[in-house]
Coordinates of C-alpha atoms in Angstrom, one line a residue:
M1 CA 19.6 -8.4 -25.0
Q2 CA 16.2 -7.9 -26.5
L3 CA 14.5 -7.3 -29.7
T4 CA 11.5 -7.6 -31.6
Q5 CA 10.7 -8.4 -35.4
G6 CA 14.0 -10.3 -34.7
R7 CA 16.3 -6.8 -33.9
A8 CA 18.3 -7.2 -30.7
F9 CA 19.9 -4.5 -29.5
T10 CA 22.4 -3.4 -26.6
A11 CA 22.1 0.5 -26.1
P12 CA 25.2 2.2 -25.3
R13 CA 24.9 5.1 -22.8
S14 CA 25.8 8.5 -23.9
A15 CA 26.3 11.6 -21.7
A16 CA 24.4 14.0 -24.5
R17 CA 21.0 12.6 -25.0
P18 CA 19.2 13.7 -28.3
A19 CA 16.3 16.0 -27.6
A20 CA 13.8 13.8 -29.1
R21 CA 13.3 10.1 -30.0
S22 CA 16.4 9.1 -32.2
V23 CA 17.9 5.7 -33.4
V24 CA 21.5 4.5 -33.3
V25 CA 22.5 2.5 -36.3
R26 CA 25.2 -0.4 -35.2
A27 CA 27.2 -2.0 -38.0
S28 CA 24.8 -4.9 -38.0
G29 CA 22.2 -2.1 -39.4
A30 CA 19.8 -2.7 -36.5
H31 CA 18.5 0.3 -35.2
I32 CA 18.4 0.9 -31.6
P33 CA 15.5 3.3 -30.3
R34 CA 17.4 5.9 -27.5
V35 CA 15.0 7.0 -24.4
N36 CA 12.7 10.1 -25.9
A37 CA 14.6 12.9 -23.7
A38 CA 12.3 15.8 -24.5
A39 CA 9.6 13.8 -22.8
V40 CA 11.9 13.6 -19.5
A41 CA 14.2 16.5 -19.6
T42 CA 12.3 17.5 -17.4
T43 CA 10.5 15.8 -14.3
P44 CA 7.4 14.9 -15.2
D45 CA 4.4 15.2 -12.7
W46 CA 4.0 11.6 -12.9
E47 CA 1.0 11.4 -10.6
A48 CA -0.9 13.4 -12.6
L49 CA 0.2 11.5 -15.3
A50 CA -1.3 8.6 -14.3
K51 CA -5.1 10.0 -13.5
D52 CA -4.6 11.5 -17.2
M53 CA -4.1 7.9 -18.7
E54 CA -6.1 6.2 -16.0
L55 CA -8.9 5.1 -18.6
K56 CA -6.2 4.6 -21.4
S57 CA -6.1 1.6 -22.7
P58 CA -3.2 -1.6 -21.9
L59 CA -1.5 -0.5 -25.7
E60 CA -1.8 3.1 -25.3
I61 CA -0.1 2.9 -21.9
M62 CA 2.6 0.5 -23.4
D63 CA 3.1 2.6 -26.4
H64 CA 3.8 5.5 -24.0
A65 CA 6.4 3.7 -22.0
L66 CA 8.3 2.4 -24.9
K67 CA 7.8 5.9 -26.6
T68 CA 9.3 7.6 -23.8
F69 CA 12.1 5.7 -22.5
G70 CA 12.8 3.4 -25.4
S71 CA 16.0 0.9 -24.7
D72 CA 16.1 2.3 -21.0
V73 CA 12.8 0.3 -20.1
A74 CA 12.2 -3.3 -20.4
I75 CA 9.2 -5.6 -19.7
A76 CA 9.3 -7.6 -16.2
F77 CA 8.1 -11.2 -17.9
S78 CA 7.5 -14.1 -15.1
G79 CA 6.1 -16.7 -17.0
A80 CA 2.4 -16.5 -16.3
E81 CA -0.3 -13.6 -17.5
D82 CA 3.0 -11.3 -18.1
V83 CA 2.6 -12.6 -21.7
A84 CA 0.1 -10.2 -22.5
L85 CA 2.7 -7.5 -21.7
I86 CA 4.6 -9.0 -24.3
E87 CA 2.0 -9.1 -27.1
Y88 CA 1.0 -6.0 -26.4
A89 CA 4.6 -4.5 -26.8
H90 CA 4.9 -6.4 -30.0
L91 CA 1.6 -5.0 -31.3
T92 CA 3.0 -1.3 -30.7
G93 CA 5.6 -2.0 -33.2
R94 CA 8.3 -0.8 -31.4
P95 CA 11.7 -2.5 -30.2
Y96 CA 11.1 -3.9 -26.7
R97 CA 13.3 -5.6 -24.0
V98 CA 12.0 -8.5 -21.8
F99 CA 13.9 -9.7 -18.5
S100 CA 12.8 -12.3 -16.2
L101 CA 14.4 -13.6 -13.0
D102 CA 15.2 -16.9 -13.0
T103 CA 15.7 -18.3 -9.8
G104 CA 16.7 -21.7 -10.0
R105 CA 13.3 -23.2 -8.6
L106 CA 10.9 -22.7 -11.3
N107 CA 8.5 -25.4 -12.7
P108 CA 9.4 -26.9 -15.9
E109 CA 6.5 -26.0 -17.7
T110 CA 7.6 -22.0 -16.9
Y111 CA 11.1 -22.5 -18.6
R112 CA 9.1 -24.4 -21.5
L113 CA 6.9 -21.6 -21.9
F114 CA 9.9 -19.1 -22.1
D115 CA 11.4 -21.0 -24.7
Q116 CA 8.1 -21.3 -26.4
V117 CA 7.6 -17.2 -25.8
E118 CA 10.8 -16.6 -27.6
K119 CA 10.3 -18.3 -30.6
H120 CA 6.8 -17.2 -30.9
Y121 CA 7.9 -13.1 -30.7
K122 CA 11.7 -13.8 -32.4
I123 CA 13.0 -12.1 -29.2
R124 CA 15.5 -13.2 -26.5
I125 CA 14.6 -12.8 -23.0
E126 CA 17.5 -11.2 -20.5
Y127 CA 17.8 -13.8 -17.7
T128 CA 18.9 -12.8 -14.4
F129 CA 20.0 -15.1 -11.6
P130 CA 20.7 -14.8 -7.9
E131 CA 24.3 -14.6 -6.5
A132 CA 25.7 -18.8 -6.7
Q133 CA 27.5 -18.0 -3.2
E134 CA 24.2 -16.6 -1.4
V135 CA 22.3 -19.3 -2.7
M136 CA 24.9 -22.2 -1.8
D137 CA 25.3 -20.6 1.6
L138 CA 21.3 -20.5 2.1
V139 CA 20.9 -23.8 1.4
R140 CA 23.5 -25.5 3.2
N141 CA 22.8 -23.4 6.3
K142 CA 19.3 -23.9 6.3
G143 CA 18.4 -27.0 3.7
L144 CA 16.6 -26.8 0.5
F145 CA 12.7 -25.7 2.1
S146 CA 13.8 -23.5 5.3
F147 CA 10.9 -21.2 3.7
Y148 CA 8.2 -23.6 4.8
E149 CA 9.4 -23.2 8.5
D150 CA 10.6 -19.1 8.8
G151 CA 8.8 -17.4 6.1
H152 CA 9.8 -16.9 2.3
G153 CA 11.4 -13.4 3.0
E154 CA 15.0 -14.8 3.0
C155 CA 14.7 -16.9 0.1
C156 CA 12.4 -14.5 -1.9
R157 CA 15.4 -11.3 -1.1
I158 CA 18.3 -13.7 -2.3
R159 CA 16.8 -15.2 -5.2
K160 CA 14.4 -12.5 -6.6
V161 CA 14.8 -9.1 -5.1
K162 CA 18.6 -8.8 -4.9
P163 CA 18.5 -10.1 -8.6
L164 CA 15.7 -7.8 -9.3
R165 CA 17.3 -4.5 -7.7
K166 CA 20.4 -5.1 -9.8
Q167 CA 18.4 -5.7 -13.4
L168 CA 16.4 -2.1 -12.5
K169 CA 20.1 -0.5 -11.5
T170 CA 20.4 -1.0 -15.8
L171 CA 16.9 0.8 -16.5
R172 CA 15.3 3.9 -15.9
S173 CA 11.7 2.3 -16.3
W174 CA 10.2 -1.2 -16.2
I175 CA 7.0 -2.7 -17.2
T176 CA 4.9 -5.1 -15.0
G177 CA 1.8 -7.4 -15.0
Q178 CA 0.4 -6.0 -11.7
R179 CA -3.8 -5.6 -11.8
K180 CA -6.0 -4.2 -9.3
D181 CA -7.9 -7.6 -8.9
Q182 CA -5.5 -10.0 -8.1
S183 CA -5.2 -9.4 -4.7
P184 CA -8.0 -7.8 -2.8
G185 CA -5.6 -6.9 0.1
T186 CA -2.7 -5.6 -1.7
R187 CA -3.4 -4.3 -5.0
T188 CA -6.4 -2.4 -5.4
E189 CA -4.8 0.9 -5.9
V190 CA -2.1 -0.1 -8.5
P191 CA -1.6 3.2 -10.6
V192 CA -1.3 2.7 -14.6
V193 CA 2.4 4.7 -13.8
Q194 CA 4.0 5.7 -11.0
V195 CA 7.3 6.3 -9.4
D196 CA 8.7 3.0 -8.1
P197 CA 8.4 3.5 -4.3
V198 CA 11.1 0.6 -3.7
F199 CA 13.6 0.2 -6.4
E200 CA 15.9 2.9 -8.1
G201 CA 17.0 3.3 -12.0
V202 CA 20.3 3.4 -13.4
D203 CA 20.7 7.2 -12.4
G204 CA 20.4 6.2 -8.6
G205 CA 17.8 7.7 -5.9
A206 CA 14.8 8.4 -5.4
G207 CA 12.6 8.9 -8.5
S208 CA 14.9 7.2 -10.6
L209 CA 12.6 4.7 -11.6
I210 CA 9.5 4.5 -13.3
K211 CA 7.2 1.3 -13.5
Y212 CA 4.3 1.0 -15.8
N213 CA 1.4 -1.2 -15.1
P214 CA -0.5 -1.3 -18.5
L215 CA -2.6 -4.0 -17.2
S216 CA -3.8 -2.5 -14.2
N217 CA -7.3 -1.6 -14.5
M218 CA -8.2 -5.0 -16.5
T219 CA -9.7 -8.1 -15.0
S220 CA -8.7 -11.4 -15.0
A221 CA -11.1 -12.2 -17.8
E222 CA -10.2 -9.7 -19.7
V223 CA -6.6 -10.8 -20.0
W224 CA -7.5 -14.1 -20.3
N225 CA -10.1 -13.4 -22.9
F226 CA -7.5 -11.2 -24.7
L227 CA -4.7 -14.3 -24.5
R228 CA -7.1 -16.6 -26.3
V229 CA -8.6 -14.3 -29.2
M230 CA -4.3 -13.1 -29.7
N231 CA -3.6 -17.0 -29.7
V232 CA -0.1 -16.4 -27.9
P233 CA 1.5 -19.2 -25.8
V234 CA 0.4 -19.9 -22.0
N235 CA 1.7 -21.6 -19.2
S236 CA 0.7 -24.9 -19.3
L237 CA 0.4 -24.9 -15.4
H238 CA -2.9 -22.5 -16.2
N239 CA -4.4 -25.8 -17.1
C240 CA -4.2 -27.3 -14.0
G241 CA -5.4 -24.9 -11.8
Y242 CA -2.6 -22.4 -11.2
I243 CA -3.3 -18.7 -11.7
S244 CA -0.5 -16.8 -9.9
I245 CA 2.7 -18.9 -10.9
G246 CA 6.0 -18.1 -8.9
C247 CA 8.5 -20.9 -7.9
E248 CA 7.5 -24.5 -7.8
P249 CA 8.1 -25.1 -4.0
C250 CA 6.0 -21.8 -3.1
T251 CA 3.0 -22.2 -5.8
R252 CA 0.1 -24.4 -5.7
P253 CA -3.4 -24.2 -7.6
V254 CA -6.1 -22.3 -6.1
L255 CA -9.9 -23.3 -5.4
P256 CA -12.9 -22.2 -6.8
N257 CA -13.5 -18.5 -5.4
Q258 CA -10.3 -18.0 -3.9
A259 CA -7.8 -15.0 -4.6
E260 CA -5.7 -15.8 -7.3
R261 CA -2.6 -15.1 -5.3
E262 CA -3.6 -17.2 -2.4
G263 CA -1.9 -19.5 -4.5
R264 CA 1.4 -18.5 -3.2
W265 CA 2.8 -18.8 0.3
W266 CA 0.1 -20.7 1.3
W267 CA 1.5 -21.9 4.4
E268 CA 1.9 -18.3 5.9
D269 CA -1.0 -16.0 7.3
A270 CA -2.8 -14.4 4.2
A271 CA -2.4 -11.1 5.4
A272 CA 1.7 -11.8 5.9
K273 CA 1.7 -10.8 2.2
E274 CA -0.1 -7.7 2.8
C275 CA 1.0 -5.2 5.6
G276 CA 3.5 -6.2 8.4
L277 CA 3.0 -6.0 11.8
H278 CA 5.9 -3.7 12.4
S279 CA 5.1 -1.5 9.6
G280 CA 3.6 1.1 11.7
N281 CA 6.6 1.7 13.6
I282 CA 8.4 4.8 12.8
K283 CA 12.3 4.8 13.7
K284 CA 13.5 7.6 15.8
A285 CA 16.8 9.4 15.9
D286 CA 18.0 7.3 19.0
G287 CA 17.2 4.1 17.4
T288 CA 13.8 3.4 19.4
T289 CA 10.3 3.6 17.7
E290 CA 7.1 5.1 18.5
E291 CA 3.3 4.1 17.2
R292 CA 2.4 5.9 13.8
K293 CA -0.8 8.2 14.9
A294 CA -3.9 8.1 12.5
E295 CA -5.8 11.4 11.5
R296 CA -9.0 9.3 12.4
D297 CA -10.1 6.0 14.4
L298 CA -11.9 3.4 12.2
W299 CA -15.6 2.4 12.2
P300 CA -16.3 5.7 14.9
A301 CA -18.7 4.6 17.5
E302 CA -21.3 7.1 16.7
G303 CA -24.1 5.6 14.5
S304 CA -21.7 2.6 13.8
A305 CA -23.2 -1.1 13.9
V306 CA -19.5 -2.2 14.8
A307 CA -18.8 -2.7 18.2
T308 CA -15.9 -1.0 20.2
L309 CA -14.3 -3.7 22.6
S310 CA -12.5 -2.5 25.5
K311 CA -9.3 -3.8 26.9
E312 CA -11.2 -5.6 29.3
E313 CA -13.4 -7.0 27.5
V314 CA -11.1 -8.2 25.1
R315 CA -9.3 -9.9 27.9
A316 CA -12.7 -11.4 28.8
L317 CA -13.2 -12.9 25.6
A318 CA -10.0 -14.4 25.5
D319 CA -10.7 -16.1 28.8
G320 CA -14.0 -17.9 27.8
A321 CA -16.6 -15.1 29.4
R322 CA -18.6 -15.1 26.2
G323 CA -22.0 -15.4 27.0
A324 CA -24.2 -17.0 24.7
K325 CA -23.4 -14.7 21.4
G326 CA -20.6 -15.3 19.4
T327 CA -18.0 -12.3 18.4
L328 CA -16.5 -11.5 15.0
A329 CA -13.4 -9.3 15.9
V330 CA -11.1 -7.5 13.4
L331 CA -7.8 -6.7 15.4
Y332 CA -6.9 -3.4 13.7
A333 CA -4.6 -0.5 13.5
P334 CA -6.4 3.0 12.3
W335 CA -2.9 3.5 10.2
C336 CA -2.8 0.3 8.2
P337 CA -4.6 0.7 4.7
F338 CA -5.6 -2.4 4.7
C339 CA -8.0 -2.0 8.0
Q340 CA -9.1 1.3 6.1
R341 CA -10.1 -0.3 2.8
M342 CA -12.1 -3.1 4.6
E343 CA -13.8 -0.1 6.5
A344 CA -16.9 0.1 4.6
A345 CA -17.2 -4.0 3.9
Y346 CA -16.9 -5.0 7.7
E347 CA -19.7 -1.7 8.7
E348 CA -22.1 -3.3 6.0
L349 CA -21.6 -7.0 7.5
A350 CA -22.3 -5.6 11.1
A351 CA -25.6 -3.8 9.8
Q352 CA -26.3 -7.6 8.1
L353 CA -25.9 -9.3 11.1
A354 CA -27.2 -6.9 13.8
G355 CA -29.9 -8.4 16.2
G356 CA -28.6 -11.5 15.4
N357 CA -26.4 -14.3 17.3
V358 CA -23.3 -12.9 16.1
R359 CA -21.7 -9.5 17.6
V360 CA -19.5 -7.5 15.0
A361 CA -17.0 -5.8 16.7
K362 CA -13.3 -4.3 16.4
Y363 CA -10.1 -3.8 18.9
Q364 CA -7.3 -1.4 18.2
A365 CA -4.7 -4.2 18.5
D366 CA -1.5 -1.7 17.8
I367 CA -1.8 -0.7 21.3
D368 CA -2.0 -4.2 22.7
R369 CA 0.0 -6.2 20.2
E370 CA 1.8 -8.5 23.0
F371 CA -1.6 -9.6 24.3
C372 CA -3.2 -10.2 20.8
N373 CA -0.4 -12.1 19.6
E374 CA -0.3 -14.6 22.3
K375 CA -4.0 -15.0 23.2
L376 CA -5.8 -14.0 19.5
Q377 CA -3.6 -15.3 17.0
L378 CA -2.7 -11.4 15.8
K379 CA 0.4 -11.8 13.3
T380 CA -0.6 -9.1 10.9
F381 CA -3.1 -6.1 10.3
P382 CA -6.0 -6.7 10.0
T383 CA -6.6 -10.0 11.4
I384 CA -10.0 -11.2 11.8
V385 CA -11.2 -14.0 14.5
Y386 CA -14.3 -15.4 15.7
L387 CA -15.1 -16.3 19.4
P388 CA -17.7 -19.0 19.5
P389 CA -20.3 -18.5 22.6
N390 CA -19.5 -20.3 25.7
S391 CA -16.0 -21.5 24.6
T392 CA -12.3 -20.1 24.8
Q393 CA -11.5 -21.4 21.0
V394 CA -10.2 -18.7 18.3
I395 CA -10.8 -19.5 14.8
K396 CA -9.1 -17.0 12.7
Y397 CA -10.2 -15.8 9.3
P398 CA -7.8 -17.2 6.8
S399 CA -8.4 -15.6 3.5
E400 CA -7.2 -12.5 1.8
R401 CA -10.7 -11.7 0.6
R402 CA -12.7 -9.2 3.1
D403 CA -15.7 -8.5 0.9
V404 CA -19.0 -8.4 2.5
D405 CA -20.4 -11.8 0.7
T406 CA -17.4 -14.0 1.7
L407 CA -17.1 -12.5 5.2
A408 CA -20.7 -13.4 5.8
M409 CA -20.6 -16.7 3.8
W410 CA -17.3 -17.2 6.3
V411 CA -19.7 -16.5 9.4
K412 CA -22.2 -18.6 8.5
T413 CA -19.6 -21.9 8.0
V414 CA -18.2 -21.2 11.5
A415 CA -21.4 -19.7 13.4
G416 CA -24.1 -21.8 11.7
L417 CA -26.4 -18.9 11.0

């Protein structure tokens, strides 16, 4: 188990918790913080707390987590920038726990960093491993690199998700290094504290696990400035162009101006790391599904510079009936939050390109999935494609970045504006 200032602890559980922050004294004399029962005796309004703490510093957010949950909270350390979390925890002066998922496929540099961090902070990281039988079955049945062919989901589920779920079932709270700027499509609304929407804590059930994201509002530049100033150990892979670091076969360096998580699972569709094709389906009692309805459409036609394509127009474009003007089309679903978040940028792009040789358009593809999947390379929402004039070619936009400048630059490179 874990420790700061050389104090290791293993917290025994008690049915009757103290009414305020207290400690348990072990035979060794080490003081073990218990959960602050006064702070969590009644269910807090975590959403309101998140708003209240939105402008707090990472150090204050970290201190709140450790003070509130004591030994029932732990830092998830991946071997990349998460070392900033450990430094902040160290600066609070409170005991803290750190755990990490050893998938068996990490880079040698990551294992060396683990050792450096343990020695630097005088701690022991709680390593969590996948079930050996499950890993053995996967590799024997599909080989060592099956994820290159059928996606990373199965391997990640065995090596990461299930071990993480097991670890979190021993906690009431965990602390992650998520930041809003890490991935433009998926993390733009990460709160500083939240009820975990996916995993359960030791008590089980919805709402039993609280997640803190102290670095949420920091930029990559700010995190790295902090790491350099504090002179803490960092993964040597960062010197080789790696930013977001995961398993060795699934991580590569990123190029200039790429989003940092584009180096993860790069062989898959970029949006596959965001909004799945079937996430808009709601299962009914009889086992069938129905489309999720949106309160409003995106890029409403009235006053919009974004053209609305009909089913007939889309089929004609797919068949090559395009004329002399190219078409930049977003295949979207109005219920998809990632489509919703790109609305303003796409509208601005349409206004910039109005009157030129490229028409900016939209097509509600969630009602026409099969055709769009076959003819327009749709896999997930949103999918952006460029349809060159006088051609049957379909060029898919491959990046997670959907800001105006990046989209405009890409259109220029493929359309020759």
